[in-house]
Short mmCIF file of C-alpha atoms in Angstrom, two decimals:
data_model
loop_
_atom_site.label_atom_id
_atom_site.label_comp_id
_atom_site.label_asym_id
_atom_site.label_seq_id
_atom_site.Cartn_x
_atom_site.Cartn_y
_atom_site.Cartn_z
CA UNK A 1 160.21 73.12 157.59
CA UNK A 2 161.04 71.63 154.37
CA UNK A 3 164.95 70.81 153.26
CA UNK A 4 165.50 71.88 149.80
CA UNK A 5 169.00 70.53 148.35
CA UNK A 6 170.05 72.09 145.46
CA UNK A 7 171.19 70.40 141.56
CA UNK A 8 175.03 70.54 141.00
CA UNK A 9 175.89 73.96 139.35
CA UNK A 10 172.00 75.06 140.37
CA UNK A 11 173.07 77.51 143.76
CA UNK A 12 174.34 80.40 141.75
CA UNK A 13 171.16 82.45 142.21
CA UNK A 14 170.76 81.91 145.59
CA UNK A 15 174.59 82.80 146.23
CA UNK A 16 173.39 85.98 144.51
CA UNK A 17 170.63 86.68 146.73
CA UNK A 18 167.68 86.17 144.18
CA UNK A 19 164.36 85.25 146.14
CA UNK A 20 163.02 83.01 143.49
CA UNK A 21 163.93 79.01 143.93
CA UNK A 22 162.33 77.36 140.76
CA UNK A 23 161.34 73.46 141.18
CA UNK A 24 163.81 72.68 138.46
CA UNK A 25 166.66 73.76 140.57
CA UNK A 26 166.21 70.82 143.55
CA UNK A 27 166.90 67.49 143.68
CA UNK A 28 165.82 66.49 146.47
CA UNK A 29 163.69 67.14 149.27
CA UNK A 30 163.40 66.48 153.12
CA UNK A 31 160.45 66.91 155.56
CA UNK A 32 156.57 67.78 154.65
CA UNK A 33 156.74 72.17 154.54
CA UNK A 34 153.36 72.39 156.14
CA UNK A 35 154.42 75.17 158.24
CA UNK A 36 155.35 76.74 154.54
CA UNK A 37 158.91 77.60 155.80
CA UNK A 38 161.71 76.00 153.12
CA UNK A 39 165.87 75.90 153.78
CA UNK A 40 167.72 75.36 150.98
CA UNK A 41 170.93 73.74 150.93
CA UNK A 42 173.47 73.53 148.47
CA UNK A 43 174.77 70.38 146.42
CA UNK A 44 177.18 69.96 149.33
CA UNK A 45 174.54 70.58 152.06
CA UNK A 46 175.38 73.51 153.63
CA UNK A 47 172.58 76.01 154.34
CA UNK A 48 172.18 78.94 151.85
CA UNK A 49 168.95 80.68 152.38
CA UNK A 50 165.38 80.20 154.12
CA UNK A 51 162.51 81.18 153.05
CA UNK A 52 158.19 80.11 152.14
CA UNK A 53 157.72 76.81 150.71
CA UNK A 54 154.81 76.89 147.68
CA UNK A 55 154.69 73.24 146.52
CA UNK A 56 152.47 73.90 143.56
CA UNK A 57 154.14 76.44 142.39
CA UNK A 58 157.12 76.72 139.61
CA UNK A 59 158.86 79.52 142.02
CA UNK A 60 159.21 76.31 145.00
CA UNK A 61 160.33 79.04 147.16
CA UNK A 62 160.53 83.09 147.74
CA UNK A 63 163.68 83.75 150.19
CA UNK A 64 164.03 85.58 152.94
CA UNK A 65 167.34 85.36 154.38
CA UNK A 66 170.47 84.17 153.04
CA UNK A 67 172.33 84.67 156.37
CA UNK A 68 171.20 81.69 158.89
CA UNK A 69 168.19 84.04 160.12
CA UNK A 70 165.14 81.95 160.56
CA UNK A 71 162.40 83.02 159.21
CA UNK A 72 159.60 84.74 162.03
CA UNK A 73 157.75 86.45 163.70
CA UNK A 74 160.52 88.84 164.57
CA UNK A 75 162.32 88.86 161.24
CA UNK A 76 158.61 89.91 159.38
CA UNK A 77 158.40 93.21 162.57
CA UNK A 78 161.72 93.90 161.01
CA UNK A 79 161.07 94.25 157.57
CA UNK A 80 157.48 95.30 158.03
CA UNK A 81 159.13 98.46 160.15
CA UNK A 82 161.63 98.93 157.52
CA UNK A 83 159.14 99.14 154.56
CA UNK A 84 157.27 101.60 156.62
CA UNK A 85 159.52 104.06 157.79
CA UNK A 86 160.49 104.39 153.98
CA UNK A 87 156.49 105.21 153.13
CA UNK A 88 156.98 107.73 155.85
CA UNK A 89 159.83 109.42 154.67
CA UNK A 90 158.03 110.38 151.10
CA UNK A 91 156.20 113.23 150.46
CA UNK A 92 152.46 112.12 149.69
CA UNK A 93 150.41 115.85 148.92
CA UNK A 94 146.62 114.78 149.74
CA UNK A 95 147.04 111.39 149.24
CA UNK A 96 145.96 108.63 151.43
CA UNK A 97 146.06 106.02 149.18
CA UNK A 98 149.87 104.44 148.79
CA UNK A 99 151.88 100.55 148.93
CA UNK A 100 153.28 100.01 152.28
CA UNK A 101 155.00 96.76 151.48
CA UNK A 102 155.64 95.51 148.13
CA UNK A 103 156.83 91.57 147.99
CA UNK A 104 160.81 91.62 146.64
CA UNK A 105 161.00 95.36 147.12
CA UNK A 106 160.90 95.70 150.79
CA UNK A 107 162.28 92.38 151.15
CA UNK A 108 159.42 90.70 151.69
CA UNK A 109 158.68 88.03 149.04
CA UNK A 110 155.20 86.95 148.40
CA UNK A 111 153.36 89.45 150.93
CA UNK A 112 151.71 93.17 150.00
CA UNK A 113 150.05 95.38 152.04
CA UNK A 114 148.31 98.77 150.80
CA UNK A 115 146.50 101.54 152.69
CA UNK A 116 143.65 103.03 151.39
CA UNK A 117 142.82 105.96 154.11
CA UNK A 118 141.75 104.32 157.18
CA UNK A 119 141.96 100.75 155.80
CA UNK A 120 145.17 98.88 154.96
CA UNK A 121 145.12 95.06 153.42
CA UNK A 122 147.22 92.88 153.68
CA UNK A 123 147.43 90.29 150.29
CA UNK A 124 149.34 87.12 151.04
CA UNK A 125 150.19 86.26 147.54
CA UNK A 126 152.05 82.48 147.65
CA UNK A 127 150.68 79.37 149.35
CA UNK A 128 153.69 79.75 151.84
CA UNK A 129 152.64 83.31 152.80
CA UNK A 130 149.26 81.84 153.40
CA UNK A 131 150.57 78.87 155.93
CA UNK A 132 152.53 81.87 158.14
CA UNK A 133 149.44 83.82 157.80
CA UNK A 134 148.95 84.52 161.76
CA UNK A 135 152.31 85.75 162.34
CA UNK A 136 152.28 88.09 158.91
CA UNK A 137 148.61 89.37 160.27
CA UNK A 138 149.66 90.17 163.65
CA UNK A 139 153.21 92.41 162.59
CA UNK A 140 151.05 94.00 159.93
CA UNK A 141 148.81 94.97 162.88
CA UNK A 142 151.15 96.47 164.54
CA UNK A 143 152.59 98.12 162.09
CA UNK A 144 149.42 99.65 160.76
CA UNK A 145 148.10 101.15 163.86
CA UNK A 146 144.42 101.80 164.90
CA UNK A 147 143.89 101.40 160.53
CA UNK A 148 141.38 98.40 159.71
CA UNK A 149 143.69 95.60 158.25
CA UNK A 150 141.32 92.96 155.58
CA UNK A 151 143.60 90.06 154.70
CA UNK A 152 143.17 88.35 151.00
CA UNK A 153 144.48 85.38 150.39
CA UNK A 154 145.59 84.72 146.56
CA UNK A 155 148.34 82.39 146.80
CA UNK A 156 147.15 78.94 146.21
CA UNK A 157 145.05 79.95 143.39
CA UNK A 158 147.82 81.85 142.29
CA UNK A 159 150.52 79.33 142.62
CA UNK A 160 148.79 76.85 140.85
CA UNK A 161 147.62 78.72 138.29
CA UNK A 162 144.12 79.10 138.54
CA UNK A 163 141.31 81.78 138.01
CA UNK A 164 142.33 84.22 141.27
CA UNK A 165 139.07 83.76 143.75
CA UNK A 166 140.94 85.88 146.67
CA UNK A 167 139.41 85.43 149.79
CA UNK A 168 138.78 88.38 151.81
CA UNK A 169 136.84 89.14 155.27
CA UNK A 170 136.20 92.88 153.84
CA UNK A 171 133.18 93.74 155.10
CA UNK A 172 132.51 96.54 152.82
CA UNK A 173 133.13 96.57 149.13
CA UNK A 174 134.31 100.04 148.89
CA UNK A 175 136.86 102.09 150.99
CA UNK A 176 137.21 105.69 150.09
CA UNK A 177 141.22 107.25 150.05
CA UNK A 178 142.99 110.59 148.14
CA UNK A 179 145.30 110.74 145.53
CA UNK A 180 146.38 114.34 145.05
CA UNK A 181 142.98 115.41 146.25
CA UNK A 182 140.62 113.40 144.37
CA UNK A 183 138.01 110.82 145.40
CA UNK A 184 138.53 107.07 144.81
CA UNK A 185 137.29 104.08 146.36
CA UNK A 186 139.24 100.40 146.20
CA UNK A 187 137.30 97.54 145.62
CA UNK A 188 138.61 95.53 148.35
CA UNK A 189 136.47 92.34 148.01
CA UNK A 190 136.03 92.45 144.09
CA UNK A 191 138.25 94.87 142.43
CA UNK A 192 141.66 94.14 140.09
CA UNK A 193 145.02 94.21 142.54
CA UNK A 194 143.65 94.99 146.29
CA UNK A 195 141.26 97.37 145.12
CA UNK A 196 142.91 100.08 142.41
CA UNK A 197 145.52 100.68 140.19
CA UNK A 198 147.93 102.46 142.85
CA UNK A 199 151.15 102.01 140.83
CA UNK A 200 149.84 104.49 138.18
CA UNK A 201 149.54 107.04 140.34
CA UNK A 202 152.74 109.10 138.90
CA UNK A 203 151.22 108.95 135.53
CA UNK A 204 147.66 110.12 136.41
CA UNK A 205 149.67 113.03 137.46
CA UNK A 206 151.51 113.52 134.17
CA UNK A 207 148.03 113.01 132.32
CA UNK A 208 146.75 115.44 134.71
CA UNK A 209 149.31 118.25 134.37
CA UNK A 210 148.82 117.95 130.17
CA UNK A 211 145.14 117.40 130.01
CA UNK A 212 143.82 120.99 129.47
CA UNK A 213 141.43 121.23 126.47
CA UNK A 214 142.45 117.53 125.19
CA UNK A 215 139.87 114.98 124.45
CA UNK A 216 141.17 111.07 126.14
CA UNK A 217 140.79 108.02 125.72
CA UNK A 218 141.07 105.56 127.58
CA UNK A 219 141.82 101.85 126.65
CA UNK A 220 141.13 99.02 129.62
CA UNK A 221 140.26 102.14 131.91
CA UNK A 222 139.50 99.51 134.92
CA UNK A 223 137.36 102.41 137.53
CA UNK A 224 138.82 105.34 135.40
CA UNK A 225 141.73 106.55 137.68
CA UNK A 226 143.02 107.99 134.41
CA UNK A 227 139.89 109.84 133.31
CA UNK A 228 139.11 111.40 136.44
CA UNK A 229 143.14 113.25 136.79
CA UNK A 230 142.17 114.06 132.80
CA UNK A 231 139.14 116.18 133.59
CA UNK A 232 140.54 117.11 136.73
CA UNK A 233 143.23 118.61 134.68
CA UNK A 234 141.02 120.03 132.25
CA UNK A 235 140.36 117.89 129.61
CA UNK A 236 137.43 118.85 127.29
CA UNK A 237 136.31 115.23 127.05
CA UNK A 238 137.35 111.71 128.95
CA UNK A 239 135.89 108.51 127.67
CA UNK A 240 136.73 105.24 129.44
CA UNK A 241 136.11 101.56 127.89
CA UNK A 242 136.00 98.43 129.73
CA UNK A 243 134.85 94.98 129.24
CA UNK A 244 133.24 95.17 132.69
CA UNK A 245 130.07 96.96 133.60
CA UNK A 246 131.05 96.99 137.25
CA UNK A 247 134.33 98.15 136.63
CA UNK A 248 132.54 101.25 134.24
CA UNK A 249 129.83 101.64 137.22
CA UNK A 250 132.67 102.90 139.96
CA UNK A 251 134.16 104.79 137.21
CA UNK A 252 130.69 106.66 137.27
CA UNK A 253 130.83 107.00 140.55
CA UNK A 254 134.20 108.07 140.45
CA UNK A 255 133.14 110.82 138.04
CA UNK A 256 130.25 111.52 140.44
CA UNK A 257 132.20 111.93 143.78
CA UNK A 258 134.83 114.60 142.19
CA UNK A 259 132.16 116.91 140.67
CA UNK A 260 132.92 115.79 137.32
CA UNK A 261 131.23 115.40 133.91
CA UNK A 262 129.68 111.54 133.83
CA UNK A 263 127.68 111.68 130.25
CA UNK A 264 126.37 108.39 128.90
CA UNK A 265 128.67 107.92 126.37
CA UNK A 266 131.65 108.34 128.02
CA UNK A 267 131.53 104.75 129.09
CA UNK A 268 131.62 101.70 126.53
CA UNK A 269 131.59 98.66 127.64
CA UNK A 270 133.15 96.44 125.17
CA UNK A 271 135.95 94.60 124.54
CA UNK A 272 138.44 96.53 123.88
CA UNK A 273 140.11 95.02 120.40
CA UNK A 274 137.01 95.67 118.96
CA UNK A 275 136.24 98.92 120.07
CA UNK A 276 139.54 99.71 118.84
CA UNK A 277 138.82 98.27 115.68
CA UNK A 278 135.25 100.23 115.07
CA UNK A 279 137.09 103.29 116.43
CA UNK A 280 139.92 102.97 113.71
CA UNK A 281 137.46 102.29 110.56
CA UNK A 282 135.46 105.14 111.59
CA UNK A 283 138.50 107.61 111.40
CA UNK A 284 138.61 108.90 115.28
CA UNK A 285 140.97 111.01 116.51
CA UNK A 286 142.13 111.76 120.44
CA UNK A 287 144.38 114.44 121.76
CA UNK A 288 145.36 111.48 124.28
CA UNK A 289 145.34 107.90 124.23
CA UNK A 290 145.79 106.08 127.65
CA UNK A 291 146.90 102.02 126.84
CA UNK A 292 147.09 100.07 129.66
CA UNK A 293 145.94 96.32 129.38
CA UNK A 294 145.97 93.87 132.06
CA UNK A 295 149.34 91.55 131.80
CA UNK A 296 149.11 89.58 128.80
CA UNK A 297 151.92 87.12 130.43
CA UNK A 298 151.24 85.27 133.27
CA UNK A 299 153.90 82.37 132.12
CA UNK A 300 157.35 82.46 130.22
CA UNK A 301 155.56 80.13 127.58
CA UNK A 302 152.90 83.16 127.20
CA UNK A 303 155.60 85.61 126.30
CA UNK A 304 155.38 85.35 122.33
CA UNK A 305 151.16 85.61 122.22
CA UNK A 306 151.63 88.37 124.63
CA UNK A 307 154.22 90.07 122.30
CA UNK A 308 151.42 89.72 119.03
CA UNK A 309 148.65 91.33 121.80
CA UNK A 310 150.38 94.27 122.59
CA UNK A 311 151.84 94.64 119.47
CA UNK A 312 147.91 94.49 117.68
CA UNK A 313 146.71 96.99 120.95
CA UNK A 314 149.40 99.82 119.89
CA UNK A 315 149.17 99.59 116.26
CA UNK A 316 145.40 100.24 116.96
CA UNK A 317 145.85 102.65 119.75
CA UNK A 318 148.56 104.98 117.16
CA UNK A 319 146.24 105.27 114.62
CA UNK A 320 143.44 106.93 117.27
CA UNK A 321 146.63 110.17 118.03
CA UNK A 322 145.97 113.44 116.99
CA UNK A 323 149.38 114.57 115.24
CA UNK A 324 150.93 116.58 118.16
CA UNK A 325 148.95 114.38 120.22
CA UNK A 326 150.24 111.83 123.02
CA UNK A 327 149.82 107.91 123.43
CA UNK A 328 150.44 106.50 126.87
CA UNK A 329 151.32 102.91 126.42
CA UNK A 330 151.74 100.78 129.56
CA UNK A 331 152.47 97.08 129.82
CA UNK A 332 152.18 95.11 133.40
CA UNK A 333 153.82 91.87 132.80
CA UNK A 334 156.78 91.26 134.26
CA UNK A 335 158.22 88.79 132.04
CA UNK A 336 158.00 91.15 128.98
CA UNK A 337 161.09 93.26 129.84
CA UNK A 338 161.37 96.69 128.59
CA UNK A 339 163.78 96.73 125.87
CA UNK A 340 161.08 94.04 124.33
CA UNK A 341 158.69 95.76 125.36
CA UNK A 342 159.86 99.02 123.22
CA UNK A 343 160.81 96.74 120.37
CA UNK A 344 157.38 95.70 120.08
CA UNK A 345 156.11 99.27 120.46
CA UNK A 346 158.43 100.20 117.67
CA UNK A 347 157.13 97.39 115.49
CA UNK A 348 153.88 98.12 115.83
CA UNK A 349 154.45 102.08 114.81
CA UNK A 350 156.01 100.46 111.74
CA UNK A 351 152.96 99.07 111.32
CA UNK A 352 150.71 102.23 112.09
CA UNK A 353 152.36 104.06 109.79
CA UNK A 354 152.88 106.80 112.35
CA UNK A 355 156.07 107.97 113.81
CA UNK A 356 156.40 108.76 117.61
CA UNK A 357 158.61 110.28 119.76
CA UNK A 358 159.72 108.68 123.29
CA UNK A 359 159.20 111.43 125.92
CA UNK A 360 159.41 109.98 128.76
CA UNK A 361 159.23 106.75 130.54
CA UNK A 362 157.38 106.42 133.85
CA UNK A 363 156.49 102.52 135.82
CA UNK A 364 155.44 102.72 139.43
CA UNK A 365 156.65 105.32 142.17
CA UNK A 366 158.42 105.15 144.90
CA UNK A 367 156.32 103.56 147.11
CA UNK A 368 156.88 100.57 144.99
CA UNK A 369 160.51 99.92 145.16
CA UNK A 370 162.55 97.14 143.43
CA UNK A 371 165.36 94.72 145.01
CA UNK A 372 168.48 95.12 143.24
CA UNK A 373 168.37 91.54 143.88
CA UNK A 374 165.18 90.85 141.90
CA UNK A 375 164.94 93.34 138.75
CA UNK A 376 161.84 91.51 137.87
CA UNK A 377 160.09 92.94 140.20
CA UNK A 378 159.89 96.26 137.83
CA UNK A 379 156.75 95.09 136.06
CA UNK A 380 155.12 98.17 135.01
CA UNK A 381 156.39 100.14 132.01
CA UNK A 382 155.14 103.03 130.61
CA UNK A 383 156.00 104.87 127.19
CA UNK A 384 154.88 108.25 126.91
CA UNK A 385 154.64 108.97 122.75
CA UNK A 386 154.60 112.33 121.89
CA UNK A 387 152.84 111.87 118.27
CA UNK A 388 155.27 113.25 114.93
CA UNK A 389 152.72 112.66 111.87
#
């Protein structure tokens, strides 16, 4: 274990209970951290938290406890139990597909684990998580039952900012689940997240319950989650586009597996700006417009060219909206927060020349909670735009 001391005036966050420990807050530190286990001490060197040491990472540390507790074996079957009783206690209709831990949310910095049907994987998603890797895979065991558990490791990449090249032993590349009765399949070796989009699952259902008659479409569709509840609903016409043919392919298959219409040209590969772009000079018009890019901010420094790209994205996506029409706009990055985030959707209706309502707002449900203690960990946010002119 690695001894963290803190900089003068540096230990209010900790105090507070926030599991982030940037590198700027330390001044100085003791031991090597290969077992990826960190205490942090304050200026006067009394012990304030413990947590998983990621040396090449700005966030040095994610924290665990802040009460003495070492951090364990036992301490990971406690808040692995705790996370799951609360999945148990919510009311999933035909769905097998759900988040069973979710890092800060369940107290339990740096780790997921999803279940898709009779598979569950478990992501360790810091370099620290990695090092405690056996004890992590062995509560998750437990805790998942007679399920398959795949472990992915993302952290180092992650941590050090570098192209994600998660390694996996799935020895499949698709798993089929449920969400409200339809067919999916998560990409567990290849695919975005661990395999699918499962934090949109509240508004597929929205799109779902409005869809009759509508045409959609939708914007960075990913394996078309969003089409399929469309035409599930009833929607006269769903076209997804993508910059990746593999991603389109298993939204084909998608189509496929619930019975539903798969034509050609429902599917265009391209990137997206510039489909936007054509779509715009050529005068389209959609009953629905789902928005939901991959995070444009990875960094703090990326925060202003992420602002311009989803500012660009909307004013394109407004000018696609029937009047009396509805634009779902989502952003994933969790250092845009949302009253920037709504600015910039604002701006860029200036822009459009279109007015829009705000009916509703929707991120992730409930089996994604967030820490009090960590507000950043509410990274999705969705606008739903009811369209005025």
């Amino acid at each position: 274990m690695i001894r963290l001391k803190l900089k003068p005036g540096r230990d209010e966050s900790v105090r507070r209970r926030h599991p982030w420990l940037f590198s700027g807050a330390v001044s100085s530190r003791e031991g090597d951290g290969a077992d990826g286990l960190a205490e942090v001490a304050a200026p006067n060197g009394s012990t304030l938290a413990r947590g998983v040491y990621s040396p090449g990472s700005q966030i040095l540390a994610r924290l665990w406890t802040f009460d003495g507790r070492d951090v364990d074996g036992p301490l990971f079957r406690e808040r692995f139990s705790q996370a799951w009783r609360l999945r148990e206690a919510m009311v999933l209709t035909d769905t097998t597909g759900y988040r069973a831990i979710n890092s800060e949310g369940d107290l339990c910095p740096g780790v997921l684990l999803d279940v898709y049907g009779d598979t569950a994987i478990l992501e360790l998603l810091t370099e620290g998580t990695q090092r405690q890797r056996a004890p992590l895979e062995d509560v998750a065991r437990e805790i998942v039952g007679g399920r398959r558990l795949v472990v992915r490791e993302s952290g180092a990449e992650r941590d050090r900012g570098r192209p994600l090249r998660p390694r996996t032993e799935a020895k499949e590349d698709l798993v089929p689940f449920l969400e409200n009765g339809l067919r999916f399949f998560a990409d567990l070796s290849a695919g975005q997240k661990t395999g699918f989009y499962l934090d949109q699952r509240e508004n597929r259902i929205r799109l779902r319950a409005i869809a009759r008659e509508k045409t959609v479409l939708n914007l960075f569709s990913y394996s078309g989650g969003f089409s399929v509840a469309a035409l599930a609903g009833g929607a006269r016409r769903a076209v997804d586009v993508d910059s990746s043919g593999e991603a389109l392919a298993l939204a084909r298959e998608h189509r496929r597996v619930n019975d539903l219409p798969a034509a050609d040209a429902d599917f265009a590969e391209e990137d997206v700006f510039e489909d936007l772009r054509r779509r715009v000079a050529a005068g389209e018009l959609w009953d629905v417009v789902v928005c939901d890019p991959p995070a444009f901010a990875k960094k703090r420094a990326d925060v202003d060219r992420a602002a311009r790209g989803y500012k660009d994205i909307n004013r394109l996506a407004m000018k696609l909206v029937s009047p009396g029409g509805w634009l779902l706009t989502c952003s994933c990055s969790g250092l845009v927060p949302a009253d920037l985030f709504q600015k910039i959707v604002f701006s860029a209706s200036v822009e459009a020349a279109r007015s829009f309502a705000i009916a509703a707002r929707q991120g992730a449900g409930p089996d994604h909670p967030v820490s009090l203690d960590c507000p950043e960990g509410e990274y999705l946010k969705g606008l739903w735009l009811a369209a005025r002119s």
